[in-house]
Structure formats: structure tokens, C-alpha cells
Short mmCIF file of C-alpha atoms in Angstrom, two decimals:
data_model
loop_
_atom_site.label_atom_id
_atom_site.label_comp_id
_atom_site.label_asym_id
_atom_site.label_seq_id
_atom_site.Cartn_x
_atom_site.Cartn_y
_atom_site.Cartn_z
CA UNK M 694 -61.49 254.23 119.84
CA UNK M 695 -63.52 250.80 119.62
CA UNK M 696 -67.28 252.55 119.67
CA UNK M 697 -65.89 255.20 116.70
CA UNK M 698 -64.62 252.56 114.90
CA UNK M 699 -67.55 250.53 115.49
CA UNK M 700 -70.06 253.11 114.14
CA UNK M 701 -67.79 253.88 111.64
CA UNK M 702 -67.95 250.75 109.93
CA UNK M 703 -71.50 249.63 110.52
CA UNK M 704 -73.66 252.49 108.99
CA UNK M 705 -76.90 250.58 109.72
CA UNK M 706 -76.45 250.99 113.36
CA UNK M 707 -76.25 254.85 113.01
CA UNK M 708 -79.39 254.91 111.08
CA UNK M 709 -81.00 253.51 113.74
CA UNK M 710 -79.56 255.73 116.38
CA UNK M 711 -80.42 259.05 114.10
CA UNK M 712 -83.19 258.02 112.16
CA UNK M 713 -86.32 260.45 112.63
CA UNK M 714 -89.47 259.51 114.01
CA UNK M 715 -91.13 259.53 110.25
CA UNK M 716 -89.30 255.83 109.39
CA UNK M 717 -91.13 253.11 111.82
CA UNK M 718 -88.45 251.99 114.17
CA UNK M 719 -88.88 249.41 116.32
CA UNK M 720 -87.27 247.02 119.00
CA UNK M 721 -87.55 244.34 116.25
CA UNK M 722 -85.49 246.87 113.94
CA UNK M 723 -82.57 247.45 116.50
CA UNK M 724 -82.41 243.82 117.00
CA UNK M 725 -82.03 243.36 113.09
CA UNK M 726 -79.15 246.16 113.37
CA UNK M 727 -77.20 243.93 115.81
CA UNK M 728 -77.71 240.94 113.50
CA UNK M 729 -76.55 242.95 110.50
CA UNK M 730 -73.46 243.47 112.91
CA UNK M 731 -73.39 239.96 114.38
CA UNK M 732 -73.43 238.70 110.58
CA UNK M 733 -70.36 240.86 109.54
CA UNK M 734 -68.47 239.50 112.31
CA UNK M 735 -67.03 242.88 113.53
CA UNK M 736 -65.99 240.93 116.77
CA UNK M 737 -64.99 238.02 114.57
CA UNK M 738 -61.33 239.32 112.88
CA UNK M 739 -61.68 236.01 110.92
CA UNK M 740 -64.55 237.30 109.01
CA UNK M 741 -65.08 233.48 107.70
CA UNK M 742 -68.72 233.82 107.67
CA UNK M 743 -71.02 235.23 105.12
CA UNK M 744 -74.68 235.50 105.30
CA UNK M 745 -77.04 234.15 102.57
CA UNK M 746 -79.46 237.28 101.77
CA UNK M 747 -82.22 237.05 99.62
CA UNK M 748 -84.30 239.86 98.72
CA UNK M 749 -87.98 238.60 97.65
CA UNK M 750 -90.39 240.34 95.46
CA UNK M 751 -94.52 240.01 95.35
CA UNK M 752 -96.67 241.33 92.95
CA UNK M 753 -98.94 238.50 92.00
CA UNK M 754 -102.37 240.37 92.90
CA UNK M 755 -103.02 243.65 94.38
CA UNK M 756 -100.02 244.22 97.06
CA UNK M 757 -96.73 245.49 96.21
CA UNK M 758 -94.10 243.90 98.44
CA UNK M 759 -90.46 243.50 99.03
CA UNK M 760 -88.35 242.15 102.07
CA UNK M 761 -84.63 240.80 102.78
CA UNK M 762 -84.27 237.57 104.65
CA UNK M 763 -81.41 236.12 105.90
CA UNK M 764 -80.50 232.32 106.04
CA UNK M 765 -81.25 231.97 109.76
CA UNK M 766 -84.79 233.52 109.35
CA UNK M 767 -84.04 236.97 110.33
CA UNK M 768 -86.27 239.63 108.57
CA UNK M 769 -83.68 242.34 107.93
CA UNK M 770 -86.13 244.63 106.13
CA UNK M 771 -89.15 244.83 104.16
CA UNK M 772 -91.98 247.00 102.77
CA UNK M 773 -95.40 247.00 101.61
CA UNK M 774 -97.57 248.90 99.41
CA UNK M 775 -101.26 248.10 99.68
CA UNK M 776 -104.07 249.07 96.86
CA UNK M 777 -107.06 247.88 98.94
CA UNK M 778 -108.00 251.77 99.30
CA UNK M 779 -108.26 252.16 95.48
CA UNK M 780 -110.01 248.74 94.71
CA UNK M 781 -112.57 249.32 97.29
CA UNK M 782 -113.54 252.46 95.35
CA UNK M 783 -113.46 250.58 92.02
CA UNK M 784 -115.51 248.05 93.31
CA UNK M 785 -113.02 245.25 92.72
CA UNK M 786 -109.39 244.66 91.53
CA UNK M 787 -109.09 245.83 87.95
CA UNK M 788 -106.16 243.97 86.48
CA UNK M 789 -104.97 247.42 84.25
CA UNK M 790 -105.05 249.33 87.25
CA UNK M 791 -102.98 246.93 89.55
CA UNK M 792 -100.66 246.71 87.01
CA UNK M 793 -100.29 250.64 87.06
CA UNK M 794 -99.87 251.05 90.82
CA UNK M 795 -97.35 248.16 90.59
CA UNK M 796 -95.38 249.90 88.25
CA UNK M 797 -95.31 253.30 90.09
CA UNK M 798 -94.63 251.94 93.32
CA UNK M 799 -92.05 248.80 92.95
CA UNK M 800 -88.94 250.56 92.66
CA UNK M 801 -89.96 252.56 95.73
CA UNK M 802 -90.97 249.71 97.83
CA UNK M 803 -87.53 247.83 97.04
CA UNK M 804 -85.57 250.88 98.07
CA UNK M 805 -87.20 251.62 101.15
CA UNK M 806 -86.31 247.69 102.03
CA UNK M 807 -83.13 247.94 101.09
CA UNK M 808 -82.71 251.20 102.92
CA UNK M 809 -84.34 249.94 105.95
CA UNK M 810 -82.36 246.55 106.02
CA UNK M 811 -78.98 248.60 105.52
CA UNK M 812 -78.03 245.87 102.81
CA UNK M 813 -77.02 246.73 99.46
CA UNK M 814 -77.58 245.16 96.02
CA UNK M 815 -74.25 244.15 95.61
CA UNK M 816 -74.43 242.02 99.21
CA UNK M 817 -77.58 240.12 98.27
CA UNK M 818 -77.16 236.07 97.61
CA UNK M 819 -80.07 235.78 95.13
CA UNK M 820 -83.43 237.73 94.22
CA UNK M 821 -86.75 235.55 94.74
CA UNK M 822 -89.79 236.88 92.80
CA UNK M 823 -93.52 235.29 92.72
CA UNK M 824 -93.88 234.50 88.75
CA UNK M 825 -96.76 232.12 89.85
CA UNK M 826 -99.90 231.94 89.72
CA UNK M 827 -101.56 235.25 89.97
CA UNK M 828 -102.97 238.03 87.70
CA UNK M 829 -100.76 238.70 84.67
CA UNK M 830 -100.49 241.85 84.36
CA UNK M 831 -99.27 241.87 88.49
CA UNK M 832 -97.08 239.08 87.81
CA UNK M 833 -95.35 241.01 84.61
CA UNK M 834 -94.54 244.01 86.45
CA UNK M 835 -92.22 242.11 89.35
CA UNK M 836 -91.00 239.67 86.89
CA UNK M 837 -89.64 242.78 84.77
CA UNK M 838 -88.47 244.51 87.15
CA UNK M 839 -86.85 241.56 88.92
CA UNK M 840 -85.08 240.50 86.17
CA UNK M 841 -83.61 243.88 85.47
CA UNK M 842 -81.83 243.89 88.98
CA UNK M 843 -80.57 240.18 88.51
CA UNK M 844 -78.92 241.19 84.78
CA UNK M 845 -77.57 244.57 85.99
CA UNK M 846 -76.24 242.88 89.43
CA UNK M 847 -75.14 239.27 88.14
CA UNK M 848 -77.31 237.97 90.92
CA UNK M 849 -78.94 234.19 91.05
CA UNK M 850 -82.65 234.43 90.43
CA UNK M 851 -85.10 232.23 92.65
CA UNK M 852 -88.71 232.12 91.01
CA UNK M 853 -91.38 231.54 93.27
CA UNK M 854 -94.63 229.83 93.35
CA UNK M 855 -96.92 231.95 95.43
CA UNK M 856 -98.97 229.33 97.06
CA UNK M 857 -96.06 227.31 97.99
CA UNK M 858 -94.71 230.59 99.57
CA UNK M 859 -98.08 230.85 101.60
CA UNK M 860 -97.43 227.04 102.83
CA UNK M 861 -93.46 227.30 104.15
CA UNK M 862 -94.16 231.00 105.64
CA UNK M 863 -94.71 229.02 109.33
CA UNK M 864 -91.42 227.64 109.10
CA UNK M 865 -89.84 231.07 109.00
CA UNK M 866 -92.28 231.77 112.62
CA UNK M 867 -92.26 228.23 114.08
CA UNK M 868 -89.99 225.46 113.95
CA UNK M 869 -91.86 222.70 111.90
CA UNK M 870 -90.89 219.83 110.70
CA UNK M 871 -92.04 218.04 107.25
CA UNK M 872 -94.42 216.71 106.46
CA UNK M 873 -96.93 218.55 107.82
CA UNK M 874 -101.01 219.57 106.63
CA UNK M 875 -101.45 222.91 104.96
CA UNK M 876 -104.98 224.41 104.44
CA UNK M 877 -104.48 228.01 102.39
CA UNK M 878 -107.29 230.10 102.03
CA UNK M 879 -107.21 233.43 100.45
CA UNK M 880 -109.07 235.79 98.05
CA UNK M 881 -107.70 233.59 94.96
CA UNK M 882 -107.27 229.99 96.37
CA UNK M 883 -108.62 227.49 98.88
CA UNK M 884 -106.11 224.30 99.07
CA UNK M 885 -105.61 221.62 101.29
CA UNK M 886 -102.09 219.46 100.89
CA UNK M 887 -99.52 217.91 102.68
CA UNK M 888 -96.36 219.65 102.49
CA UNK M 889 -93.48 217.03 102.53
CA UNK M 890 -90.23 218.92 101.13
CA UNK M 891 -89.43 222.51 99.90
CA UNK M 892 -90.68 221.58 96.60
CA UNK M 893 -92.97 218.63 97.54
CA UNK M 894 -96.83 218.81 97.87
CA UNK M 895 -99.29 216.33 98.11
CA UNK M 896 -102.85 217.82 96.93
CA UNK M 897 -105.81 216.68 98.72
CA UNK M 898 -108.36 219.07 97.77
CA UNK M 899 -108.81 222.63 96.43
CA UNK M 900 -111.71 224.77 95.34
CA UNK M 901 -113.89 223.76 92.33
CA UNK M 902 -115.50 227.35 91.79
CA UNK M 903 -114.39 230.57 93.39
CA UNK M 904 -112.12 230.74 96.33
CA UNK M 905 -113.57 231.76 99.69
CA UNK M 906 -112.06 235.00 100.16
CA UNK M 907 -113.51 236.33 96.66
CA UNK M 908 -116.54 235.00 97.52
CA UNK M 909 -116.58 237.06 100.74
CA UNK M 910 -116.19 240.24 99.04
CA UNK M 911 -118.62 239.56 96.14
CA UNK M 912 -121.52 239.17 99.38
CA UNK M 913 -119.87 242.22 100.72
CA UNK M 914 -120.37 244.24 97.74
CA UNK M 915 -123.77 243.36 96.74
CA UNK M 916 -124.37 244.31 100.60
CA UNK M 917 -122.81 247.61 99.54
CA UNK M 918 -120.82 247.34 103.16
CA UNK M 919 -118.60 250.18 102.14
CA UNK M 920 -121.28 252.38 102.68
CA UNK M 921 -121.48 250.93 106.09
CA UNK M 922 -120.05 253.53 108.63
CA UNK M 923 -117.95 250.61 110.40
CA UNK M 924 -116.77 248.98 107.35
CA UNK M 925 -116.14 251.95 104.59
CA UNK M 926 -112.38 251.35 104.58
CA UNK M 927 -112.33 247.51 105.29
CA UNK M 928 -111.91 244.88 102.37
CA UNK M 929 -115.12 242.69 101.97
CA UNK M 930 -114.11 239.79 104.13
CA UNK M 931 -113.10 242.18 107.04
CA UNK M 932 -116.60 243.81 106.59
CA UNK M 933 -118.04 240.58 107.02
CA UNK M 934 -116.13 239.21 110.14
CA UNK M 935 -116.73 243.03 111.72
CA UNK M 936 -120.25 242.69 110.88
CA UNK M 937 -120.87 238.92 111.91
CA UNK M 938 -120.07 239.64 115.52
CA UNK M 939 -123.06 241.95 115.96
CA UNK M 940 -125.31 239.57 114.02
CA UNK M 941 -127.24 236.32 114.39
CA UNK M 942 -126.53 233.68 112.07
CA UNK M 943 -129.74 231.58 113.09
CA UNK M 944 -132.11 234.10 111.14
CA UNK M 945 -131.06 232.88 107.91
CA UNK M 946 -130.43 229.58 106.95
CA UNK M 947 -127.97 228.75 104.02
CA UNK M 948 -126.89 225.02 103.38
CA UNK M 949 -123.05 223.97 103.71
CA UNK M 950 -121.83 222.88 100.12
CA UNK M 951 -120.47 219.51 99.38
CA UNK M 952 -122.27 217.90 102.31
CA UNK M 953 -122.75 214.28 100.27
CA UNK M 954 -119.19 214.67 98.57
CA UNK M 955 -116.51 211.97 100.00
CA UNK M 956 -113.57 214.30 99.35
CA UNK M 957 -111.67 217.09 100.27
CA UNK M 958 -112.63 220.05 97.66
CA UNK M 959 -114.46 223.40 98.08
CA UNK M 960 -117.14 224.81 96.44
CA UNK M 961 -118.25 228.51 97.31
CA UNK M 962 -120.40 229.55 94.37
CA UNK M 963 -123.73 227.83 95.68
CA UNK M 964 -123.30 229.96 99.13
CA UNK M 965 -122.83 233.10 96.76
CA UNK M 966 -126.13 232.04 95.23
CA UNK M 967 -127.91 231.59 98.11
CA UNK M 968 -126.73 235.00 99.73
CA UNK M 969 -127.59 236.70 97.01
CA UNK M 970 -131.39 235.07 97.04
CA UNK M 971 -131.50 236.19 100.54
CA UNK M 972 -130.05 239.95 99.85
CA UNK M 973 -132.63 240.15 96.70
CA UNK M 974 -135.61 239.06 99.05
CA UNK M 975 -135.08 241.32 101.61
CA UNK M 976 -134.52 244.17 99.59
CA UNK M 977 -138.19 243.92 97.86
CA UNK M 978 -139.64 243.32 101.44
CA UNK M 979 -137.81 246.47 102.87
CA UNK M 980 -138.42 248.70 99.56
CA UNK M 981 -134.93 249.23 98.65
CA UNK M 982 -133.14 249.09 95.41
CA UNK M 983 -129.46 247.38 95.12
CA UNK M 984 -127.08 249.97 96.56
CA UNK M 985 -128.93 250.32 99.34
CA UNK M 986 -127.86 249.33 103.37
CA UNK M 987 -130.49 246.62 104.40
CA UNK M 988 -131.23 246.67 108.24
CA UNK M 989 -130.18 243.07 108.43
CA UNK M 990 -126.81 243.26 107.09
CA UNK M 991 -125.37 241.88 110.30
CA UNK M 992 -127.18 239.00 110.51
CA UNK M 993 -126.63 237.80 106.61
CA UNK M 994 -123.08 238.11 107.23
CA UNK M 995 -122.78 236.27 110.19
CA UNK M 996 -124.98 233.45 108.56
CA UNK M 997 -122.53 233.43 105.31
CA UNK M 998 -119.37 233.80 107.41
CA UNK M 999 -121.03 230.68 109.72
CA UNK M 1000 -121.50 228.10 106.41
CA UNK M 1001 -118.33 229.41 105.10
CA UNK M 1002 -116.42 228.08 108.46
CA UNK M 1003 -118.58 224.88 108.61
CA UNK M 1004 -117.72 223.92 105.33
CA UNK M 1005 -113.96 224.91 105.47
CA UNK M 1006 -113.89 222.65 108.87
CA UNK M 1007 -115.67 219.58 107.47
CA UNK M 1008 -113.30 219.27 104.39
CA UNK M 1009 -110.37 219.92 106.61
CA UNK M 1010 -111.72 217.25 109.19
CA UNK M 1011 -111.63 214.85 106.22
CA UNK M 1012 -108.21 215.71 105.12
CA UNK M 1013 -106.88 214.84 108.74
CA UNK M 1014 -108.34 211.61 108.80
CA UNK M 1015 -107.63 210.83 105.35
CA UNK M 1016 -103.86 211.59 106.44
CA UNK M 1017 -103.93 209.74 109.70
CA UNK M 1018 -105.49 206.64 108.09
CA UNK M 1019 -103.51 206.56 105.15
CA UNK M 1020 -100.09 207.12 107.11
CA UNK M 1021 -99.27 210.17 105.69
CA UNK M 1022 -98.98 211.83 108.93
CA UNK M 1023 -98.09 210.38 112.34
CA UNK M 1024 -99.03 211.69 115.91
CA UNK M 1025 -95.41 212.99 116.05
CA UNK M 1026 -96.19 215.42 113.15
CA UNK M 1027 -99.93 215.94 113.15
CA UNK M 1028 -100.09 219.51 112.68
CA UNK M 1029 -101.96 221.63 110.64
CA UNK M 1030 -101.17 224.91 109.27
CA UNK M 1031 -103.40 227.52 107.98
CA UNK M 1032 -102.19 230.55 105.78
CA UNK M 1033 -103.69 232.90 103.37
CA UNK M 1034 -105.73 236.32 103.95
CA UNK M 1035 -108.93 234.35 104.85
CA UNK M 1036 -106.95 232.89 107.83
CA UNK M 1037 -106.73 235.68 109.88
CA UNK M 1038 -110.42 234.99 110.34
CA UNK M 1039 -110.81 234.32 113.89
CA UNK M 1040 -114.37 232.63 113.62
CA UNK M 1041 -113.05 230.20 110.99
CA UNK M 1042 -110.07 229.68 113.02
CA UNK M 1043 -112.08 228.83 115.96
CA UNK M 1044 -113.69 226.14 114.09
CA UNK M 1045 -110.54 224.60 112.80
CA UNK M 1046 -109.69 224.54 116.34
CA UNK M 1047 -112.46 222.95 117.08
CA UNK M 1048 -111.44 220.30 114.36
CA UNK M 1049 -107.60 219.96 115.49
CA UNK M 1050 -108.53 219.61 119.00
CA UNK M 1051 -110.77 216.77 118.46
CA UNK M 1052 -108.30 214.83 116.69
CA UNK M 1053 -105.04 215.62 118.90
CA UNK M 1054 -103.60 218.04 116.02
CA UNK M 1055 -101.78 221.35 116.67
CA UNK M 1056 -102.97 224.19 115.01
CA UNK M 1057 -100.72 226.70 113.64
CA UNK M 1058 -101.03 229.98 111.68
CA UNK M 1059 -98.55 232.78 110.74
CA UNK M 1060 -98.95 236.38 111.97
CA UNK M 1061 -101.80 238.17 110.56
CA UNK M 1062 -99.60 240.22 108.31
CA UNK M 1063 -97.64 237.09 107.18
CA UNK M 1064 -100.70 235.68 106.10
CA UNK M 1065 -101.71 237.91 103.30
CA UNK M 1066 -99.38 238.90 100.41
CA UNK M 1067 -96.16 240.28 101.33
CA UNK M 1068 -92.26 240.07 100.46
CA UNK M 1069 -91.16 238.42 103.71
CA UNK M 1070 -92.74 235.04 102.17
CA UNK M 1071 -91.39 235.27 99.30
CA UNK M 1072 -87.82 235.67 100.16
CA UNK M 1073 -87.92 232.81 102.93
CA UNK M 1074 -89.20 230.68 100.30
CA UNK M 1075 -86.11 231.89 98.28
CA UNK M 1076 -84.12 230.64 101.42
CA UNK M 1077 -85.70 227.45 101.64
CA UNK M 1078 -85.08 226.52 97.98
CA UNK M 1079 -81.41 227.95 98.09
CA UNK M 1080 -80.69 225.65 101.05
CA UNK M 1081 -82.31 222.95 98.94
CA UNK M 1082 -80.75 223.36 96.00
CA UNK M 1083 -83.89 223.70 93.86
CA UNK M 1084 -84.64 226.26 91.54
CA UNK M 1085 -81.63 228.94 91.90
CA UNK M 1086 -81.42 229.83 87.99
CA UNK M 1087 -77.96 231.85 87.00
CA UNK M 1088 -79.56 232.35 83.30
CA UNK M 1089 -83.03 233.58 82.82
CA UNK M 1090 -83.55 233.14 79.48
CA UNK M 1091 -87.11 232.36 78.29
CA UNK M 1092 -88.09 233.18 82.02
CA UNK M 1093 -91.91 233.73 81.89
CA UNK M 1094 -94.96 234.41 84.20
CA UNK M 1095 -97.32 231.82 84.40
CA UNK M 1096 -101.17 233.36 85.59
CA UNK M 1097 -102.52 229.48 86.05
CA UNK M 1098 -100.10 227.02 87.84
CA UNK M 1099 -100.63 223.53 89.23
CA UNK M 1100 -100.15 223.24 92.83
CA UNK M 1101 -97.96 219.37 93.95
CA UNK M 1102 -98.88 216.16 92.96
CA UNK M 1103 -103.17 215.72 92.85
CA UNK M 1104 -104.16 212.93 94.76
CA UNK M 1105 -107.51 214.08 95.70
CA UNK M 1106 -109.00 210.94 93.84
CA UNK M 1107 -107.62 208.68 96.64
CA UNK M 1108 -109.17 210.90 99.07
CA UNK M 1109 -112.45 210.20 97.10
CA UNK M 1110 -111.88 206.74 96.94
CA UNK M 1111 -111.10 206.30 100.65
CA UNK M 1112 -114.56 207.62 101.36
CA UNK M 1113 -114.27 208.49 104.92
CA UNK M 1114 -117.24 209.61 106.87
CA UNK M 1115 -116.27 212.64 109.13
CA UNK M 1116 -117.64 212.18 112.53
CA UNK M 1117 -119.75 214.52 114.35
CA UNK M 1118 -117.88 216.68 116.87
CA UNK M 1119 -121.06 219.10 117.54
CA UNK M 1120 -119.37 222.19 115.15
CA UNK M 1121 -122.48 223.76 115.35
CA UNK M 1122 -122.90 224.02 118.83
CA UNK M 1123 -119.16 224.66 119.96
CA UNK M 1124 -119.33 227.39 117.58
CA UNK M 1125 -122.14 229.26 119.87
CA UNK M 1126 -120.12 229.48 122.92
#
């Protein structure tokens, strides 16, 4: 009688036991099923506890993501549609194509997330959605769909800043207290900031031109790496990292950017130009037209990746020293969090590990799947905001998306005025090990 009642009252557990092999069920899914049962207080007749459940929706660029996360940090359900394969064929992200693919997939992705979680829209506490920054046409799809949901089901709406969500993802997977230093490196951004609270950031530095992920993608396209038999289905950054493992970075000399600037800003356009000059020169030497694979792609990939890693590590080192000198961070909260798509690059992580080890800092990164754009980080940011009582809206009148958006309070001039010199920690030598 007990188990008959148990299974009849908890359809989600039935799904776990009867789901066919097509759906991706894991031991983690079973754990989530039990979590749903425990949250419903089947074993507690008083039923006093009502969990907060947030649906997160992400469409800032080229991934359509959704997830349901609860206020204890459980990922109840998630789904993601990647457009990478399409954009590899077109040679880059075309906004109107990305928009159309979001439109075609967003309803399915949200439905899969809810089905997976066993949660109905009526049970949600709020809907959180990325509204800034990002591609205008992509942001518009997510916002339009979300507003229809919140208006139909009378749910609070939580607008999310995409980069703030990346910065706080680590608090879902690790016990990290405020304040901490964060480095956000992706296809669209390169940011160093101090996270003082849920919506309280001090901007130390950012890219002055292109972002590292964007630059790596462009170099990969110029090298025609989609024609390489090992890289035809990889994004540009992944292809560069993969081939760099086989190459010798010493064969080509590229200058690390901004060596004589005492700030924490980044610049990758000069590096991209330098790499392009090398590629053009090698094409002439090998008698190849643009669009054909060079024999030395592994060495060029290794050289480019190395300079990117050194530049990021040097600027991050200065940020650490500034935070210590200014008293913003102490030894008790000496943590560097690295997130964003480029954070999954293991060579760049090694460079940052060398820097953090030299300064007795902890280096933390979310799992790779949470470093790239996803619905989980949006839902979690919604939970963080709900807890802090920040930006939970019960009226969505005049809600707009913002393709460009500032990030925190800019104190980059104070960093420059501090004129901190970065000591040598033999980064080049240590990366050879």
C-alpha cells in the first residue's frame, strides 16, 4: 500500500523507472527524482516547505538553453540545443540564422526541460531570462517567449545579465563566499572583476577590441581548420587547442600584447593581425591559395594559443596583486574563478594555475558544460537574485533586451594609477613542462 501510494503520487519517480533508452537518464537524474519527492514532503504530512523553482532561459548568442534549478542548488532538469554545426558551415555566426534556429527550438527545449524535471509551469516560482548583453536578434527570441510564459501563468520575471550569470555559476557547484576575483573569457568577452555580491561587481579590466574566443575562431577560419580531418566538426577555439598539442610554439614568434601597459585590460586584435601575417607568408612559401591547409598549422596554432595564454595570465596576475595591495581581497578569500567558453582551454588554465600558485590563490572553474552558455547558469542567477531580493519583477511593462550592457562599477583607472609591476614567475619556462 505504501509504495503504491508513493508511485501514484510521484509521477516523476515513475518516469525514472519506466523511461525508454532514448532519453538521457543518469544516476544524477535518479538523485533529482528523489529530490523532487523530498521537496514535496511525501514523508512529512505537514507539507510546510515549498521549494523555490526557477526556469532559466538562455538565447544570448547561438545556444538555446533552458533549465530548472531549485533554491538548494539542485539542477532538476535541463536541455540545450547547440547551433555550432550550422555556423561552422557558414563560417561564423550569422545573426538572422541564429535567430531562426532559436525560434525553431526554444519551445521544444523548454518542454524537454520541464518534462525531464517533472515540474509544471504552474509550480515555478519565477522565470529568469537573459536580456543582456548579446546578439539583439537572439536575445529578442528568448525575451519574447519568456514574456508570453510569465503573462500566461502569472509568474514573476527575473531579467538576467549574461556575464553576471557566468560569474556566479561557481556558487552553484562550489562553496564560494563573496568577495572573489573572476575572469570571464569567452567568444564575446574578456573581463576581470571582483564579485562583491549578487549584483555588486568591480570592473578591473576588459578587452579593448575583440574577445579571445572570437579571435581564436577567426584565426581558425583563416587557417581553414574545418578542412583538417581531425577538426572538421570542432569550433575554432577547440580546433586551435587540439592542434596546438601537436605543434611547437617556438617555431613562430608572436608578441604578447600590452606588455608596457600597467592596467588589467586586454587586446587581441594585434595578435590576430600578427597571426594573419604569418599565415599569408607561409601560403606564399608553400604556393597555396587562401582556403587550403598549410603544412605548419599545428605550429601556428601552438604559437597563437601560447600568446593568448600568456597575455591573459599576465593581466590576471596584475589583478591579483592589485586586489591584495588595495585590500579588496584578503588571504581568507583569495580565490580566482574562471568561467566562460574559453575557460575550458586546458593550456590557458595551466597558465592561470601557475599564476594562482605563485600568489597562494585558489583557482576554481565550473564544469566545462557550465562554462559555455547554458540555461542552468541563468536559472541559478535567478535563484541568487530571488534570495537577495534583487530584480524580481511582477510587471514586465516596457521590458527590453540590451545588446550592449555595462558590467559593474568600472575602477580600471584606479588599477592603472596603482602602476603595479608584475614580477616574473617564469611563465614561459613553466608552460613547457
